[in-house]
mmCIF file with all atom_site columns, C-alpha atoms in Angstrom:
data_model
loop_
_atom_site.group_PDB
_atom_site.id
_atom_site.type_symbol
_atom_site.label_atom_id
_atom_site.label_alt_id
_atom_site.label_comp_id
_atom_site.label_asym_id
_atom_site.label_entity_id
_atom_site.label_seq_id
_atom_site.pdbx_PDB_ins_code
_atom_site.Cartn_x
_atom_site.Cartn_y
_atom_site.Cartn_z
_atom_site.occupancy
_atom_site.B_iso_or_equiv
_atom_site.pdbx_formal_charge
_atom_site.auth_seq_id
_atom_site.auth_comp_id
_atom_site.auth_asym_id
_atom_site.auth_atom_id
_atom_site.pdbx_PDB_model_num
ATOM 1   C CA . UNK B 1 1   ? -2.123  -11.665 -15.406 1.00 43.00 ? 275 UNK B CA 1
ATOM 2   C CA . UNK B 1 2   ? 1.273   -9.956  -15.765 1.00 43.00 ? 276 UNK B CA 1
ATOM 3   C CA . UNK B 1 3   ? 4.099   -11.739 -17.562 1.00 46.00 ? 277 UNK B CA 1
ATOM 4   C CA . UNK B 1 4   ? 7.057   -12.981 -15.528 1.00 47.00 ? 278 UNK B CA 1
ATOM 5   C CA . UNK B 1 5   ? 8.795   -9.601  -15.142 1.00 58.00 ? 279 UNK B CA 1
ATOM 6   C CA . UNK B 1 6   ? 5.973   -7.339  -16.276 1.00 88.00 ? 280 UNK B CA 1
ATOM 7   C CA . UNK B 1 7   ? 3.840   -5.544  -13.719 1.00 96.00 ? 281 UNK B CA 1
ATOM 8   C CA . UNK B 1 8   ? 0.773   -3.323  -13.940 1.00 96.00 ? 282 UNK B CA 1
ATOM 9   C CA . UNK B 1 9   ? 1.388   0.435   -13.959 1.00 96.00 ? 283 UNK B CA 1
ATOM 10  C CA . UNK B 1 10  ? -0.461  2.553   -11.387 1.00 97.00 ? 284 UNK B CA 1
ATOM 11  C CA . UNK B 1 11  ? -3.410  4.314   -12.992 1.00 98.00 ? 285 UNK B CA 1
ATOM 12  C CA . UNK B 1 12  ? -5.223  7.389   -11.756 1.00 98.00 ? 286 UNK B CA 1
ATOM 13  C CA . UNK B 1 13  ? -8.224  6.152   -9.732  1.00 98.00 ? 287 UNK B CA 1
ATOM 14  C CA . UNK B 1 14  ? -11.352 7.776   -8.310  1.00 98.00 ? 288 UNK B CA 1
ATOM 15  C CA . UNK B 1 15  ? -13.107 7.082   -5.051  1.00 98.00 ? 289 UNK B CA 1
ATOM 16  C CA . UNK B 1 16  ? -16.235 8.751   -3.732  1.00 98.00 ? 290 UNK B CA 1
ATOM 17  C CA . UNK B 1 17  ? -14.230 11.435  -1.919  1.00 98.00 ? 291 UNK B CA 1
ATOM 18  C CA . UNK B 1 18  ? -10.673 10.700  -2.999  1.00 98.00 ? 292 UNK B CA 1
ATOM 19  C CA . UNK B 1 19  ? -8.503  10.903  -6.085  1.00 98.00 ? 293 UNK B CA 1
ATOM 20  C CA . UNK B 1 20  ? -5.712  8.296   -6.087  1.00 98.00 ? 294 UNK B CA 1
ATOM 21  C CA . UNK B 1 21  ? -2.799  9.866   -7.952  1.00 98.00 ? 295 UNK B CA 1
ATOM 22  C CA . UNK B 1 22  ? 0.057   7.652   -9.137  1.00 98.00 ? 296 UNK B CA 1
ATOM 23  C CA . UNK B 1 23  ? 3.171   8.601   -7.189  1.00 98.00 ? 297 UNK B CA 1
ATOM 24  C CA . UNK B 1 24  ? 5.653   11.076  -8.669  1.00 98.00 ? 298 UNK B CA 1
ATOM 25  C CA . UNK B 1 25  ? 8.906   12.401  -7.221  1.00 97.00 ? 299 UNK B CA 1
ATOM 26  C CA . UNK B 1 26  ? 7.275   15.839  -7.104  1.00 97.00 ? 300 UNK B CA 1
ATOM 27  C CA . UNK B 1 27  ? 4.812   14.585  -4.472  1.00 98.00 ? 301 UNK B CA 1
ATOM 28  C CA . UNK B 1 28  ? 7.648   14.636  -1.908  1.00 97.00 ? 302 UNK B CA 1
ATOM 29  C CA . UNK B 1 29  ? 7.386   18.381  -1.330  1.00 96.00 ? 303 UNK B CA 1
ATOM 30  C CA . UNK B 1 30  ? 3.716   18.166  -0.388  1.00 96.00 ? 304 UNK B CA 1
ATOM 31  C CA . UNK B 1 31  ? 3.852   14.724  1.274   1.00 96.00 ? 305 UNK B CA 1
ATOM 32  C CA . UNK B 1 32  ? 6.539   15.717  3.767   1.00 95.00 ? 306 UNK B CA 1
ATOM 33  C CA . UNK B 1 33  ? 3.970   18.039  5.389   1.00 93.00 ? 307 UNK B CA 1
ATOM 34  C CA . UNK B 1 34  ? 1.563   15.229  6.264   1.00 93.00 ? 308 UNK B CA 1
ATOM 35  C CA . UNK B 1 35  ? 4.201   12.539  6.939   1.00 91.00 ? 309 UNK B CA 1
ATOM 36  C CA . UNK B 1 36  ? 6.306   14.764  9.226   1.00 89.00 ? 310 UNK B CA 1
ATOM 37  C CA . UNK B 1 37  ? 4.508   13.560  12.357  1.00 89.00 ? 311 UNK B CA 1
ATOM 38  C CA . UNK B 1 38  ? 6.077   11.178  14.875  1.00 88.00 ? 312 UNK B CA 1
ATOM 39  C CA . UNK B 1 39  ? 2.600   9.819   15.783  1.00 89.00 ? 313 UNK B CA 1
ATOM 40  C CA . UNK B 1 40  ? 2.448   8.107   12.376  1.00 87.00 ? 314 UNK B CA 1
ATOM 41  C CA . UNK B 1 41  ? 5.469   6.026   13.330  1.00 81.00 ? 315 UNK B CA 1
ATOM 42  C CA . UNK B 1 42  ? 4.055   4.626   16.562  1.00 81.00 ? 316 UNK B CA 1
ATOM 43  C CA . UNK B 1 43  ? 2.971   1.450   14.759  1.00 75.00 ? 317 UNK B CA 1
ATOM 44  C CA . UNK B 1 44  ? 5.320   1.326   11.779  1.00 74.00 ? 318 UNK B CA 1
ATOM 45  C CA . UNK B 1 45  ? 8.546   2.387   13.477  1.00 78.00 ? 319 UNK B CA 1
ATOM 46  C CA . UNK B 1 46  ? 11.183  4.721   12.142  1.00 84.00 ? 320 UNK B CA 1
ATOM 47  C CA . UNK B 1 47  ? 11.074  8.490   12.116  1.00 89.00 ? 321 UNK B CA 1
ATOM 48  C CA . UNK B 1 48  ? 9.406   11.128  9.955   1.00 90.00 ? 322 UNK B CA 1
ATOM 49  C CA . UNK B 1 49  ? 11.269  11.418  6.639   1.00 93.00 ? 323 UNK B CA 1
ATOM 50  C CA . UNK B 1 50  ? 12.837  14.617  5.367   1.00 94.00 ? 324 UNK B CA 1
ATOM 51  C CA . UNK B 1 51  ? 11.884  15.940  1.948   1.00 95.00 ? 325 UNK B CA 1
ATOM 52  C CA . UNK B 1 52  ? 15.199  14.677  0.571   1.00 97.00 ? 326 UNK B CA 1
ATOM 53  C CA . UNK B 1 53  ? 14.569  11.199  2.004   1.00 96.00 ? 327 UNK B CA 1
ATOM 54  C CA . UNK B 1 54  ? 11.093  11.150  0.451   1.00 96.00 ? 328 UNK B CA 1
ATOM 55  C CA . UNK B 1 55  ? 12.498  12.236  -2.908  1.00 97.00 ? 329 UNK B CA 1
ATOM 56  C CA . UNK B 1 56  ? 15.042  9.404   -2.792  1.00 97.00 ? 330 UNK B CA 1
ATOM 57  C CA . UNK B 1 57  ? 12.362  6.873   -1.769  1.00 96.00 ? 331 UNK B CA 1
ATOM 58  C CA . UNK B 1 58  ? 9.940   8.092   -4.418  1.00 98.00 ? 332 UNK B CA 1
ATOM 59  C CA . UNK B 1 59  ? 12.672  8.012   -7.066  1.00 97.00 ? 333 UNK B CA 1
ATOM 60  C CA . UNK B 1 60  ? 13.096  4.275   -6.363  1.00 97.00 ? 334 UNK B CA 1
ATOM 61  C CA . UNK B 1 61  ? 9.369   3.574   -6.119  1.00 97.00 ? 335 UNK B CA 1
ATOM 62  C CA . UNK B 1 62  ? 8.281   5.300   -9.347  1.00 97.00 ? 336 UNK B CA 1
ATOM 63  C CA . UNK B 1 63  ? 10.330  2.702   -11.256 1.00 96.00 ? 337 UNK B CA 1
ATOM 64  C CA . UNK B 1 64  ? 7.331   0.428   -10.671 1.00 97.00 ? 338 UNK B CA 1
ATOM 65  C CA . UNK B 1 65  ? 9.382   -2.644  -9.785  1.00 97.00 ? 339 UNK B CA 1
ATOM 66  C CA . UNK B 1 66  ? 12.261  -3.850  -7.666  1.00 97.00 ? 340 UNK B CA 1
ATOM 67  C CA . UNK B 1 67  ? 15.741  -3.673  -9.237  1.00 96.00 ? 341 UNK B CA 1
ATOM 68  C CA . UNK B 1 68  ? 15.675  -7.435  -9.930  1.00 96.00 ? 342 UNK B CA 1
ATOM 69  C CA . UNK B 1 69  ? 12.119  -7.271  -11.345 1.00 96.00 ? 343 UNK B CA 1
ATOM 70  C CA . UNK B 1 70  ? 10.772  -9.846  -8.878  1.00 96.00 ? 344 UNK B CA 1
ATOM 71  C CA . UNK B 1 71  ? 8.330   -7.393  -7.287  1.00 97.00 ? 345 UNK B CA 1
ATOM 72  C CA . UNK B 1 72  ? 5.970   -4.841  -8.754  1.00 98.00 ? 346 UNK B CA 1
ATOM 73  C CA . UNK B 1 73  ? 5.594   -1.546  -6.887  1.00 98.00 ? 347 UNK B CA 1
ATOM 74  C CA . UNK B 1 74  ? 2.391   0.477   -7.121  1.00 98.00 ? 348 UNK B CA 1
ATOM 75  C CA . UNK B 1 75  ? 2.075   3.684   -5.105  1.00 98.00 ? 349 UNK B CA 1
ATOM 76  C CA . UNK B 1 76  ? -0.646  6.305   -4.952  1.00 98.00 ? 350 UNK B CA 1
ATOM 77  C CA . UNK B 1 77  ? -1.135  9.576   -3.135  1.00 98.00 ? 351 UNK B CA 1
ATOM 78  C CA . UNK B 1 78  ? -4.604  10.119  -1.650  1.00 98.00 ? 352 UNK B CA 1
ATOM 79  C CA . UNK B 1 79  ? -6.066  13.547  -2.383  1.00 98.00 ? 353 UNK B CA 1
ATOM 80  C CA . UNK B 1 80  ? -9.454  14.923  -1.337  1.00 98.00 ? 354 UNK B CA 1
ATOM 81  C CA . UNK B 1 81  ? -11.487 15.539  -4.463  1.00 97.00 ? 355 UNK B CA 1
ATOM 82  C CA . UNK B 1 82  ? -13.396 18.439  -2.923  1.00 96.00 ? 356 UNK B CA 1
ATOM 83  C CA . UNK B 1 83  ? -10.562 20.599  -1.585  1.00 95.00 ? 357 UNK B CA 1
ATOM 84  C CA . UNK B 1 84  ? -7.485  19.083  -3.224  1.00 97.00 ? 358 UNK B CA 1
ATOM 85  C CA . UNK B 1 85  ? -5.729  18.383  0.094   1.00 97.00 ? 359 UNK B CA 1
ATOM 86  C CA . UNK B 1 86  ? -3.226  15.512  0.165   1.00 98.00 ? 360 UNK B CA 1
ATOM 87  C CA . UNK B 1 87  ? -4.313  13.212  3.022   1.00 98.00 ? 361 UNK B CA 1
ATOM 88  C CA . UNK B 1 88  ? -2.221  10.036  2.754   1.00 97.00 ? 362 UNK B CA 1
ATOM 89  C CA . UNK B 1 89  ? -0.841  7.207   0.664   1.00 97.00 ? 363 UNK B CA 1
ATOM 90  C CA . UNK B 1 90  ? -1.660  3.647   -0.337  1.00 98.00 ? 364 UNK B CA 1
ATOM 91  C CA . UNK B 1 91  ? 0.672   1.115   -1.897  1.00 98.00 ? 365 UNK B CA 1
ATOM 92  C CA . UNK B 1 92  ? 0.786   -2.421  -3.202  1.00 98.00 ? 366 UNK B CA 1
ATOM 93  C CA . UNK B 1 93  ? 3.850   -4.627  -3.525  1.00 98.00 ? 367 UNK B CA 1
ATOM 94  C CA . UNK B 1 94  ? 3.151   -7.365  -6.072  1.00 98.00 ? 368 UNK B CA 1
ATOM 95  C CA . UNK B 1 95  ? 4.871   -10.752 -5.995  1.00 96.00 ? 369 UNK B CA 1
ATOM 96  C CA . UNK B 1 96  ? 4.477   -14.279 -7.375  1.00 94.00 ? 370 UNK B CA 1
ATOM 97  C CA . UNK B 1 97  ? 4.320   -16.990 -4.712  1.00 92.00 ? 371 UNK B CA 1
ATOM 98  C CA . UNK B 1 98  ? 3.946   -19.463 -7.592  1.00 88.00 ? 372 UNK B CA 1
ATOM 99  C CA . UNK B 1 99  ? 4.142   -19.156 -11.408 1.00 86.00 ? 373 UNK B CA 1
ATOM 100 C CA . UNK B 1 100 ? 0.445   -18.527 -12.111 1.00 86.00 ? 374 UNK B CA 1
ATOM 101 C CA . UNK B 1 101 ? -0.464  -16.499 -9.029  1.00 91.00 ? 375 UNK B CA 1
ATOM 102 C CA . UNK B 1 102 ? 0.155   -12.813 -8.285  1.00 95.00 ? 376 UNK B CA 1
ATOM 103 C CA . UNK B 1 103 ? -0.525  -11.498 -4.804  1.00 96.00 ? 377 UNK B CA 1
ATOM 104 C CA . UNK B 1 104 ? -0.386  -7.971  -3.423  1.00 98.00 ? 378 UNK B CA 1
ATOM 105 C CA . UNK B 1 105 ? 0.879   -6.821  -0.057  1.00 98.00 ? 379 UNK B CA 1
ATOM 106 C CA . UNK B 1 106 ? -1.057  -3.663  0.762   1.00 98.00 ? 380 UNK B CA 1
ATOM 107 C CA . UNK B 1 107 ? -0.145  -0.743  2.997   1.00 97.00 ? 381 UNK B CA 1
ATOM 108 C CA . UNK B 1 108 ? -1.706  2.607   3.843   1.00 97.00 ? 382 UNK B CA 1
ATOM 109 C CA . UNK B 1 109 ? -0.801  5.761   5.763   1.00 95.00 ? 383 UNK B CA 1
ATOM 110 C CA . UNK B 1 110 ? -3.202  8.603   6.512   1.00 96.00 ? 384 UNK B CA 1
ATOM 111 C CA . UNK B 1 111 ? -1.937  11.888  7.929   1.00 95.00 ? 385 UNK B CA 1
ATOM 112 C CA . UNK B 1 112 ? -2.796  12.296  11.602  1.00 94.00 ? 386 UNK B CA 1
ATOM 113 C CA . UNK B 1 113 ? -5.033  15.325  10.980  1.00 94.00 ? 387 UNK B CA 1
ATOM 114 C CA . UNK B 1 114 ? -7.128  13.273  8.529   1.00 96.00 ? 388 UNK B CA 1
ATOM 115 C CA . UNK B 1 115 ? -7.485  10.040  10.496  1.00 95.00 ? 389 UNK B CA 1
ATOM 116 C CA . UNK B 1 116 ? -10.919 8.840   11.540  1.00 96.00 ? 390 UNK B CA 1
ATOM 117 C CA . UNK B 1 117 ? -12.634 10.131  8.390   1.00 97.00 ? 391 UNK B CA 1
ATOM 118 C CA . UNK B 1 118 ? -12.530 6.824   6.488   1.00 97.00 ? 392 UNK B CA 1
ATOM 119 C CA . UNK B 1 119 ? -9.861  7.936   4.002   1.00 98.00 ? 393 UNK B CA 1
ATOM 120 C CA . UNK B 1 120 ? -7.656  4.898   4.643   1.00 98.00 ? 394 UNK B CA 1
ATOM 121 C CA . UNK B 1 121 ? -10.570 2.524   4.094   1.00 98.00 ? 395 UNK B CA 1
ATOM 122 C CA . UNK B 1 122 ? -11.710 4.324   0.947   1.00 98.00 ? 396 UNK B CA 1
ATOM 123 C CA . UNK B 1 123 ? -8.240  4.591   -0.573  1.00 98.00 ? 397 UNK B CA 1
ATOM 124 C CA . UNK B 1 124 ? -7.323  0.981   0.201   1.00 98.00 ? 398 UNK B CA 1
ATOM 125 C CA . UNK B 1 125 ? -10.692 -0.264  -1.108  1.00 98.00 ? 399 UNK B CA 1
ATOM 126 C CA . UNK B 1 126 ? -10.361 1.612   -4.408  1.00 98.00 ? 400 UNK B CA 1
ATOM 127 C CA . UNK B 1 127 ? -6.798  0.298   -4.806  1.00 98.00 ? 401 UNK B CA 1
ATOM 128 C CA . UNK B 1 128 ? -7.769  -3.311  -3.972  1.00 98.00 ? 402 UNK B CA 1
ATOM 129 C CA . UNK B 1 129 ? -10.713 -3.247  -6.399  1.00 98.00 ? 403 UNK B CA 1
ATOM 130 C CA . UNK B 1 130 ? -8.440  -1.959  -9.192  1.00 98.00 ? 404 UNK B CA 1
ATOM 131 C CA . UNK B 1 131 ? -5.826  -4.625  -8.393  1.00 98.00 ? 405 UNK B CA 1
ATOM 132 C CA . UNK B 1 132 ? -8.480  -7.309  -8.915  1.00 96.00 ? 406 UNK B CA 1
ATOM 133 C CA . UNK B 1 133 ? -9.087  -5.945  -12.425 1.00 97.00 ? 407 UNK B CA 1
ATOM 134 C CA . UNK B 1 134 ? -5.362  -6.417  -13.048 1.00 97.00 ? 408 UNK B CA 1
ATOM 135 C CA . UNK B 1 135 ? -5.440  -10.148 -12.281 1.00 94.00 ? 409 UNK B CA 1
ATOM 136 C CA . UNK B 1 136 ? -4.279  -10.056 -8.671  1.00 96.00 ? 410 UNK B CA 1
ATOM 137 C CA . UNK B 1 137 ? -5.189  -13.363 -6.974  1.00 93.00 ? 411 UNK B CA 1
ATOM 138 C CA . UNK B 1 138 ? -5.122  -12.271 -3.345  1.00 95.00 ? 412 UNK B CA 1
ATOM 139 C CA . UNK B 1 139 ? -4.229  -9.446  -0.975  1.00 97.00 ? 413 UNK B CA 1
ATOM 140 C CA . UNK B 1 140 ? -2.371  -9.422  2.330   1.00 98.00 ? 414 UNK B CA 1
ATOM 141 C CA . UNK B 1 141 ? -1.359  -6.760  4.843   1.00 98.00 ? 415 UNK B CA 1
ATOM 142 C CA . UNK B 1 142 ? 0.838   -6.695  7.930   1.00 97.00 ? 416 UNK B CA 1
ATOM 143 C CA . UNK B 1 143 ? -0.940  -5.056  10.876  1.00 97.00 ? 417 UNK B CA 1
ATOM 144 C CA . UNK B 1 144 ? 0.417   -4.418  14.362  1.00 94.00 ? 418 UNK B CA 1
ATOM 145 C CA . UNK B 1 145 ? -1.901  -6.194  16.845  1.00 94.00 ? 419 UNK B CA 1
ATOM 146 C CA . UNK B 1 146 ? -2.503  -2.938  18.739  1.00 92.00 ? 420 UNK B CA 1
ATOM 147 C CA . UNK B 1 147 ? -3.441  -0.876  15.689  1.00 94.00 ? 421 UNK B CA 1
ATOM 148 C CA . UNK B 1 148 ? -7.225  -1.096  15.654  1.00 94.00 ? 422 UNK B CA 1
ATOM 149 C CA . UNK B 1 149 ? -7.699  1.396   12.811  1.00 95.00 ? 423 UNK B CA 1
ATOM 150 C CA . UNK B 1 150 ? -5.486  -0.590  10.415  1.00 96.00 ? 424 UNK B CA 1
ATOM 151 C CA . UNK B 1 151 ? -7.157  -3.838  11.494  1.00 97.00 ? 425 UNK B CA 1
ATOM 152 C CA . UNK B 1 152 ? -10.474 -2.184  10.630  1.00 97.00 ? 426 UNK B CA 1
ATOM 153 C CA . UNK B 1 153 ? -9.234  -1.303  7.145   1.00 98.00 ? 427 UNK B CA 1
ATOM 154 C CA . UNK B 1 154 ? -7.942  -4.844  6.601   1.00 98.00 ? 428 UNK B CA 1
ATOM 155 C CA . UNK B 1 155 ? -11.294 -6.242  7.778   1.00 98.00 ? 429 UNK B CA 1
ATOM 156 C CA . UNK B 1 156 ? -13.171 -3.875  5.421   1.00 97.00 ? 430 UNK B CA 1
ATOM 157 C CA . UNK B 1 157 ? -11.062 -5.291  2.559   1.00 98.00 ? 431 UNK B CA 1
ATOM 158 C CA . UNK B 1 158 ? -12.279 -8.794  3.404   1.00 97.00 ? 432 UNK B CA 1
ATOM 159 C CA . UNK B 1 159 ? -9.068  -9.814  5.131   1.00 98.00 ? 433 UNK B CA 1
ATOM 160 C CA . UNK B 1 160 ? -8.803  -11.939 8.249   1.00 98.00 ? 434 UNK B CA 1
ATOM 161 C CA . UNK B 1 161 ? -5.868  -12.306 10.635  1.00 97.00 ? 435 UNK B CA 1
ATOM 162 C CA . UNK B 1 162 ? -3.741  -15.409 10.130  1.00 96.00 ? 436 UNK B CA 1
ATOM 163 C CA . UNK B 1 163 ? -1.433  -17.201 12.562  1.00 94.00 ? 437 UNK B CA 1
ATOM 164 C CA . UNK B 1 164 ? 1.641   -15.718 10.833  1.00 94.00 ? 438 UNK B CA 1
ATOM 165 C CA . UNK B 1 165 ? 3.627   -13.015 12.636  1.00 95.00 ? 439 UNK B CA 1
ATOM 166 C CA . UNK B 1 166 ? 6.365   -10.958 10.921  1.00 93.00 ? 440 UNK B CA 1
ATOM 167 C CA . UNK B 1 167 ? 8.326   -8.330  12.852  1.00 91.00 ? 441 UNK B CA 1
ATOM 168 C CA . UNK B 1 168 ? 5.616   -8.189  15.556  1.00 91.00 ? 442 UNK B CA 1
ATOM 169 C CA . UNK B 1 169 ? 2.870   -7.672  12.956  1.00 94.00 ? 443 UNK B CA 1
ATOM 170 C CA . UNK B 1 170 ? 0.047   -10.067 12.155  1.00 97.00 ? 444 UNK B CA 1
ATOM 171 C CA . UNK B 1 171 ? -0.386  -11.156 8.552   1.00 96.00 ? 445 UNK B CA 1
ATOM 172 C CA . UNK B 1 172 ? -3.950  -10.477 7.394   1.00 97.00 ? 446 UNK B CA 1
ATOM 173 C CA . UNK B 1 173 ? -5.149  -12.065 4.136   1.00 97.00 ? 447 UNK B CA 1
ATOM 174 C CA . UNK B 1 174 ? -8.295  -12.216 2.018   1.00 96.00 ? 448 UNK B CA 1
ATOM 175 C CA . UNK B 1 175 ? -7.549  -15.905 1.367   1.00 92.00 ? 449 UNK B CA 1
ATOM 176 C CA . UNK B 1 176 ? -6.139  -18.748 3.438   1.00 89.00 ? 450 UNK B CA 1
ATOM 177 C CA . UNK B 1 177 ? -2.392  -18.808 2.670   1.00 85.00 ? 451 UNK B CA 1
ATOM 178 C CA . UNK B 1 178 ? -2.332  -22.521 3.599   1.00 83.00 ? 452 UNK B CA 1
ATOM 179 C CA . UNK B 1 179 ? -4.682  -23.212 0.684   1.00 82.00 ? 453 UNK B CA 1
ATOM 180 C CA . UNK B 1 180 ? -2.469  -21.859 -2.108  1.00 77.00 ? 454 UNK B CA 1
ATOM 181 C CA . UNK B 1 181 ? -2.192  -24.218 -5.066  1.00 70.00 ? 455 UNK B CA 1
ATOM 182 C CA . UNK B 1 182 ? 0.270   -27.061 -4.503  1.00 68.00 ? 456 UNK B CA 1
ATOM 183 C CA . UNK B 1 183 ? 2.717   -25.732 -7.144  1.00 67.00 ? 457 UNK B CA 1
ATOM 184 C CA . UNK B 1 184 ? 3.471   -22.698 -4.954  1.00 67.00 ? 458 UNK B CA 1
#
């Protein structure tokens, strides 16, 4: 398990059809093409980012942790192994709800043209499995109640919806948050 302010570093990972590449600032040029679609923001809000906005975001994220060190940031770009096409992203925000427990909040985005092919499920599954090898105790995700595809990914990761709602999204978890150790 990571030390107090030490977090795992994103490693290159392989899925059956996908390569998970650790995020670099250079990914912004290619990523803007798949993320520049208003339909992707129906559930997550906001607007499609410009290349400059992505570069600024990626510059912060590649640090691997929040400025105060209280969160670890792991980000990957999803690339088809066969044709090399970038299809989406997955990310994990690591945090310590108690001293001896590290949890990961997971998120995923698949470009509209690539949705329905199982890339989100594959990418998130590969990421979650790797996180377990890094000592992560549990995974959560925030899913809009109307977003069936994201609920399906969360379910495939072994998560279940909880009673917690944050910004109109349901907290899904692969553990019961009410059963965390008492020192949390």
